[in-house]
Structure formats: C-alpha cells, structure tokens
mmCIF file of C-alpha atoms in Angstrom:
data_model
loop_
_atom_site.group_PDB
_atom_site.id
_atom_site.type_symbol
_atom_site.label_atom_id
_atom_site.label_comp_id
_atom_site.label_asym_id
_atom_site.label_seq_id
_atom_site.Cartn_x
_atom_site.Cartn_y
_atom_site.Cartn_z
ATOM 1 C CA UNK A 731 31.347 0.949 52.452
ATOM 2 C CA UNK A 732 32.014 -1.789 49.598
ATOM 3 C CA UNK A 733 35.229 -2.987 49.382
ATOM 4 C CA UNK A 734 36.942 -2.189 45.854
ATOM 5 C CA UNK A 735 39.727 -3.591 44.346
ATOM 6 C CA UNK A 736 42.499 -1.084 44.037
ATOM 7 C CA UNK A 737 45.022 -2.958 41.959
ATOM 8 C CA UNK A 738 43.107 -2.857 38.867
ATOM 9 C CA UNK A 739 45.237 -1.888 35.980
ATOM 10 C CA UNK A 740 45.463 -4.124 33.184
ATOM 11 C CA UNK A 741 42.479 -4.426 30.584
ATOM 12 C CA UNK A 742 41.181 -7.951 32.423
ATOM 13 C CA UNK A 743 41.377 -6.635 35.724
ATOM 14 C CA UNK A 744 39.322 -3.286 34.223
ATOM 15 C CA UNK A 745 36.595 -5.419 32.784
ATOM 16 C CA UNK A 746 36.332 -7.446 35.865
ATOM 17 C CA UNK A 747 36.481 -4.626 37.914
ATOM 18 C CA UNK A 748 33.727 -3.143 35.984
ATOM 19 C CA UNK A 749 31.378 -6.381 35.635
ATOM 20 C CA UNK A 750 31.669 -6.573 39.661
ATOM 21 C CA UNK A 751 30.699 -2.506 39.911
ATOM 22 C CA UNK A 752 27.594 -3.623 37.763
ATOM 23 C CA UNK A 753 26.569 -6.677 39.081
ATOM 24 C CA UNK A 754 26.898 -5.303 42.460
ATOM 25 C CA UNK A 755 24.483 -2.056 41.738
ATOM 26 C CA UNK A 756 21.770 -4.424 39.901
ATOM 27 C CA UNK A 757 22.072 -6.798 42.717
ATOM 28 C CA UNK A 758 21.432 -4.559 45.368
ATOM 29 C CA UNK A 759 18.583 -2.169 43.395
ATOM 30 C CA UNK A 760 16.436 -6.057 42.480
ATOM 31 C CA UNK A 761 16.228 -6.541 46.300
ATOM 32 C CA UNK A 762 14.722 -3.109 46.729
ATOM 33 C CA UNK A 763 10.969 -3.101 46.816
ATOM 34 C CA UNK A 764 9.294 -0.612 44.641
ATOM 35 C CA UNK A 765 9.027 2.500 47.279
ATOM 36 C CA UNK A 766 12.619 1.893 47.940
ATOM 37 C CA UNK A 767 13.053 2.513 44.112
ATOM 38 C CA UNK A 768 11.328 5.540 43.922
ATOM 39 C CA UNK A 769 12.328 7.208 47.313
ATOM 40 C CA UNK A 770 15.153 9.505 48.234
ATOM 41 C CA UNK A 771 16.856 10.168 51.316
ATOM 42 C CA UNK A 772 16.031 14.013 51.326
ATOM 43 C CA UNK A 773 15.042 16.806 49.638
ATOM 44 C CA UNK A 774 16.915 17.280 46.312
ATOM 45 C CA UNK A 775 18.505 14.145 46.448
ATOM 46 C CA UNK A 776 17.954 11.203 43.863
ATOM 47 C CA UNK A 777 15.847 8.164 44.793
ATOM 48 C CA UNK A 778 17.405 4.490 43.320
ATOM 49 C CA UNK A 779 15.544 4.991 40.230
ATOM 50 C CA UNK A 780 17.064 8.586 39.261
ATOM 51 C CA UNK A 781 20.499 7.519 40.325
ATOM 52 C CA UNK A 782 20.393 4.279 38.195
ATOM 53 C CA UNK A 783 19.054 6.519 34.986
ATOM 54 C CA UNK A 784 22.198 8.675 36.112
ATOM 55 C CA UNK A 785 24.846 5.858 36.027
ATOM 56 C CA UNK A 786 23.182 4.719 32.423
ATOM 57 C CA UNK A 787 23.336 8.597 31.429
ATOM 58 C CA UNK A 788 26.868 8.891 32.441
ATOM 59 C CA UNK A 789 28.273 5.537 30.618
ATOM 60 C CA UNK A 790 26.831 5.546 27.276
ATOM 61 C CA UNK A 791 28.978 8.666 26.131
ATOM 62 C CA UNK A 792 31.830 6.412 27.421
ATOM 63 C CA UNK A 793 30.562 3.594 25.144
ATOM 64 C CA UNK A 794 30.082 6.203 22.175
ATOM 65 C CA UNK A 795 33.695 7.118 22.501
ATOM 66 C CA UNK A 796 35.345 3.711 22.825
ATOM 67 C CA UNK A 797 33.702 2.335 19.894
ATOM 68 C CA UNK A 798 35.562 4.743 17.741
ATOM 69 C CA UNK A 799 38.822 4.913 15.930
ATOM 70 C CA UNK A 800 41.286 5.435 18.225
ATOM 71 C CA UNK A 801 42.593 8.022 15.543
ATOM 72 C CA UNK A 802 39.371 9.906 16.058
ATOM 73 C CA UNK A 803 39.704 10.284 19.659
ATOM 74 C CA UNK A 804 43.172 10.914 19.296
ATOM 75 C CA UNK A 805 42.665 13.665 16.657
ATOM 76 C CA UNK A 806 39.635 15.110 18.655
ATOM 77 C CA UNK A 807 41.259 14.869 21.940
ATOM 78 C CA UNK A 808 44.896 14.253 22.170
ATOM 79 C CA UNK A 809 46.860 12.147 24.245
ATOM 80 C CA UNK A 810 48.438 12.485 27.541
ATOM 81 C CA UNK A 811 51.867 13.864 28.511
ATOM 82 C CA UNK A 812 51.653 13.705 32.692
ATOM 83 C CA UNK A 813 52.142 10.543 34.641
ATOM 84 C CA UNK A 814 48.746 8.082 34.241
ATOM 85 C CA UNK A 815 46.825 8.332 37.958
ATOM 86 C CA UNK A 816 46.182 4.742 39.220
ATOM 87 C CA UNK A 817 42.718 3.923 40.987
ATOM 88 C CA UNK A 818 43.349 5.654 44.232
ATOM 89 C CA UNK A 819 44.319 8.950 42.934
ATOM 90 C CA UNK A 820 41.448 9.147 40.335
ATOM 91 C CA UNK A 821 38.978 8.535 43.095
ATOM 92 C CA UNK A 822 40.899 11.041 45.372
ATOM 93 C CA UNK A 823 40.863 13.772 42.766
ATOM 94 C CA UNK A 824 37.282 12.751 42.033
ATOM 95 C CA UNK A 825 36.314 12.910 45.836
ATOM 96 C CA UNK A 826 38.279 16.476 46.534
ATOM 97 C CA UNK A 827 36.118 17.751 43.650
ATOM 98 C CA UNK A 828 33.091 16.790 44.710
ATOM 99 C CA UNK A 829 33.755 17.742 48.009
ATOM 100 C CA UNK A 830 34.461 21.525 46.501
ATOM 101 C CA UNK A 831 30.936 21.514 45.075
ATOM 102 C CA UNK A 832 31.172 19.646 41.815
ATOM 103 C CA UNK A 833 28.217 18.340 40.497
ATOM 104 C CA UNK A 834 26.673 16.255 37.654
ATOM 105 C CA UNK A 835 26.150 18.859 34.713
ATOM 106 C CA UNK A 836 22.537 18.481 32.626
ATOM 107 C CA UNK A 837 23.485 15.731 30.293
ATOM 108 C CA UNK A 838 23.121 13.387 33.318
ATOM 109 C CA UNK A 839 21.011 14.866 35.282
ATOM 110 C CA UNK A 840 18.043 11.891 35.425
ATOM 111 C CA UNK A 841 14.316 12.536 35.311
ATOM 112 C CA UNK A 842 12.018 11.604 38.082
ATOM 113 C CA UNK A 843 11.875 7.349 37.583
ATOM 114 C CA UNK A 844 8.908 5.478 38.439
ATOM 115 C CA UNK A 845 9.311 2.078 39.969
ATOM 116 C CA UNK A 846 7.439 0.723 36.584
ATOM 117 C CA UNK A 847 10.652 1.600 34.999
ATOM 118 C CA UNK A 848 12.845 -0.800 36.928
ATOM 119 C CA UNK A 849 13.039 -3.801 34.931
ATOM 120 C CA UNK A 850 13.852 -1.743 31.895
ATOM 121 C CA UNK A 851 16.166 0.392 33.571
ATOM 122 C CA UNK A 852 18.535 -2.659 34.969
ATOM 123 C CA UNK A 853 18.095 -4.038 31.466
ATOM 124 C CA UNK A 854 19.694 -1.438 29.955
ATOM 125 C CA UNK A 855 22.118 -0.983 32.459
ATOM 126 C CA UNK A 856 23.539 -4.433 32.026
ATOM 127 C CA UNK A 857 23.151 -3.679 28.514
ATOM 128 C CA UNK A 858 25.374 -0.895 28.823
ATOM 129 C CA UNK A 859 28.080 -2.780 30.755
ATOM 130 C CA UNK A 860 28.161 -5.353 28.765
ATOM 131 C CA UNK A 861 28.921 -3.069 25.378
ATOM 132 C CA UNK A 862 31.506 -1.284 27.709
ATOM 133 C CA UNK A 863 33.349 -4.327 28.622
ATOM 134 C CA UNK A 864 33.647 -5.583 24.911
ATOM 135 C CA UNK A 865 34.610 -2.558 23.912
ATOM 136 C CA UNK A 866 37.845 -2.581 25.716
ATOM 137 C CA UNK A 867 38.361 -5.822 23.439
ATOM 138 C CA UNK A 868 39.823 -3.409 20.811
ATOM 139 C CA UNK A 869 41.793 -1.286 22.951
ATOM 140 C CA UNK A 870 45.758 -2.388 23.787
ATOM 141 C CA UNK A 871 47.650 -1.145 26.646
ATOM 142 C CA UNK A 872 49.486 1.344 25.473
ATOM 143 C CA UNK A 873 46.301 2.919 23.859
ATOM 144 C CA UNK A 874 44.192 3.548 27.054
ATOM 145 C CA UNK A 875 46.782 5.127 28.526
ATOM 146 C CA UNK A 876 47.962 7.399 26.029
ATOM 147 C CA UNK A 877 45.095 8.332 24.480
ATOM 148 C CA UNK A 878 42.378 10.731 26.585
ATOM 149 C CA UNK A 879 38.878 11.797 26.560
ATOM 150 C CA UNK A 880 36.968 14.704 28.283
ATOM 151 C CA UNK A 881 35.438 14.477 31.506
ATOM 152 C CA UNK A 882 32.548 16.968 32.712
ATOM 153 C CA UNK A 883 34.279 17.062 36.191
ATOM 154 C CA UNK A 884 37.764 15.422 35.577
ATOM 155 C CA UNK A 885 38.983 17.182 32.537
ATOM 156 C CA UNK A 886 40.898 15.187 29.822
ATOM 157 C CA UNK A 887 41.625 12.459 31.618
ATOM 158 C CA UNK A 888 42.722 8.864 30.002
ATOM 159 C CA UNK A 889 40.804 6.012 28.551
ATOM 160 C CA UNK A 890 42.272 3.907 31.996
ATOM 161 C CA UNK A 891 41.504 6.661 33.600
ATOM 162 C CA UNK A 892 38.186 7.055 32.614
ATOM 163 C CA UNK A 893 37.423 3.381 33.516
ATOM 164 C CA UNK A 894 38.959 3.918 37.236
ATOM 165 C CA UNK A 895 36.112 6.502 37.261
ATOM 166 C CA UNK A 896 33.342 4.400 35.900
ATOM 167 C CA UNK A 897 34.109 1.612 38.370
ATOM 168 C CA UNK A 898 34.229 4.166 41.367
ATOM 169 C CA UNK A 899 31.353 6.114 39.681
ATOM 170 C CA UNK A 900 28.998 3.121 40.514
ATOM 171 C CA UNK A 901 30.225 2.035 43.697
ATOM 172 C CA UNK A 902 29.607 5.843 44.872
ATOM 173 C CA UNK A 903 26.132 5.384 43.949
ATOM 174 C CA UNK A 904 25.955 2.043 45.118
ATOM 175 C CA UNK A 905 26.700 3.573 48.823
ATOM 176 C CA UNK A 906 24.319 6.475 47.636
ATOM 177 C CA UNK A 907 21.553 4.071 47.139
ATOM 178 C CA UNK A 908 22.416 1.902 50.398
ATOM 179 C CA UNK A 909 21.872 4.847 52.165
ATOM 180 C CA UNK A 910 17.496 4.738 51.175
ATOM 181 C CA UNK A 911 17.001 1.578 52.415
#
C-alpha cells in the first residue's frame, strides 16, 4: 500500500498532497507497457487505461466548481454546520461506503481505453492537476471549510473535504492499478 500523508490540512500541504497523488499515478502507469495499459485484473473490472479516464472523469467537475465564485457555490450549495472530517475520517467514511456497495455512478464511468490513448490520457491528467492545484490559489482557509459541494457517494461534503477525497481517490486507484501488473 502507498504511504499517504495524513496531516494534510492547510492549502500548501493540500496542493502538495495532491501533486504527489498525481505524480505518483503518472509515474507508475509510464512504466507500464502497453498490455499492462489495456488489461484488467478480472472480469468487470477496469484495466489502467479505464481507471486513468475515471480519475480525469471524476476531477474535472471538481475543477469546474472551484473556478467559480465562491458565492455561487455557496448559493447553490450551502455551507457546512457539522465538525470538518480530517483525512482519516474522509477516507474511512469513503472506505465503509464502498465497502456497502457504493459505486462510481455514469458520469465517470470510463469507456474501454486503448493503449494508443496513453500519452494523451497522462497529458490531460497532469493537465487536470495542475488547473486543480492553482485553483486552490483563490480559495482562503476559512472558505474550503465552510463552504461545500456535492459528492455522488459522499454527499455535501466540504471544499477540504473534497480534496482529502481527491488525494485518496487516486492513491485507491493507484493500488487498483498496482494490482495488473
């Protein structure tokens, strides 16, 4: 299992967190050779190609939102009135759900991926990181944990919160992907 970095809180420590979750997917997937890329482990599960279109399906709504006026999100959303979960709980309550069936509704469901697709694929990936990262240039403190945005499995959860999920989103696949080789 890779080793994450629990204490991540502040808006550095997020966008580090997130540049390592990344890095550490497009590191791994480069080194794969191009049956690797386009195999799965089993029936109904998603080679490296379909779970990378998956982790760029499931961040650019993220990016949409964040890019916004917080006063949009806020109006559209809300904020939060419970106690903020730090890393560990998000991943726990994102775990428990999983683990009672949840699964990734149609919006990010990927498409078969051939391995011609690779190179494009991690471009765009990085590409996506890299918009997430700057986005959280505009956000303050008090902001990302106030103000919340829906989750398919998660519910309202907020913007923090949200990035908790993104970083453990990857490294879930990362493990996911591990598993082909």
């Amino acid at each position: 299992m890779t080793r994450i970095n629990l204490n991540i809180h502040s808006i550095p420590e997020l966008q580090e967190a997130l540049d390592n979750a990344f890095e550490s997917v497009i590191s791994f997937i480069e080194k794969q050779s191009d049956d690797q890329f386009e195999t799965s482990t089993a029936e109904g599960k998603w080679s490296t190609g379909e779970q990378l279109e998956h982790l760029i399906k499931s961040v650019i709504p993220i990016n949409t939102g964040l890019i916004l006026p917080k006063t949009v999100l806020k109006l559209r959303f809300g904020t939060t009135d419970r106690t903020e979960m730090n890393f560990e709980q998000l991943r726990d309550l994102y775990q428990s759900k999983l683990a009672e069936g949840a699964k990734a509704t149609k919006p990010y469901i990927p498409n078969p991926i051939p391995a011609s697709k690779k190179a494009s694929l991690i471009s765009k990936y990085r590409s996506e990181k890299e918009k997430l990262t700057r986005s959280l240039n505009k956000w303050d403190e008090k902001s990302i944990s106030k103000i919340v945005a829906p989750h398919p499995i998660l519910g309202n959860i907020t913007i923090r919160e949200l990035i908790f999920f993104t970083v453990y989103h990857n490294y879930h696949h990362l493990e996911s992907i591990k598993s082909i080789m």
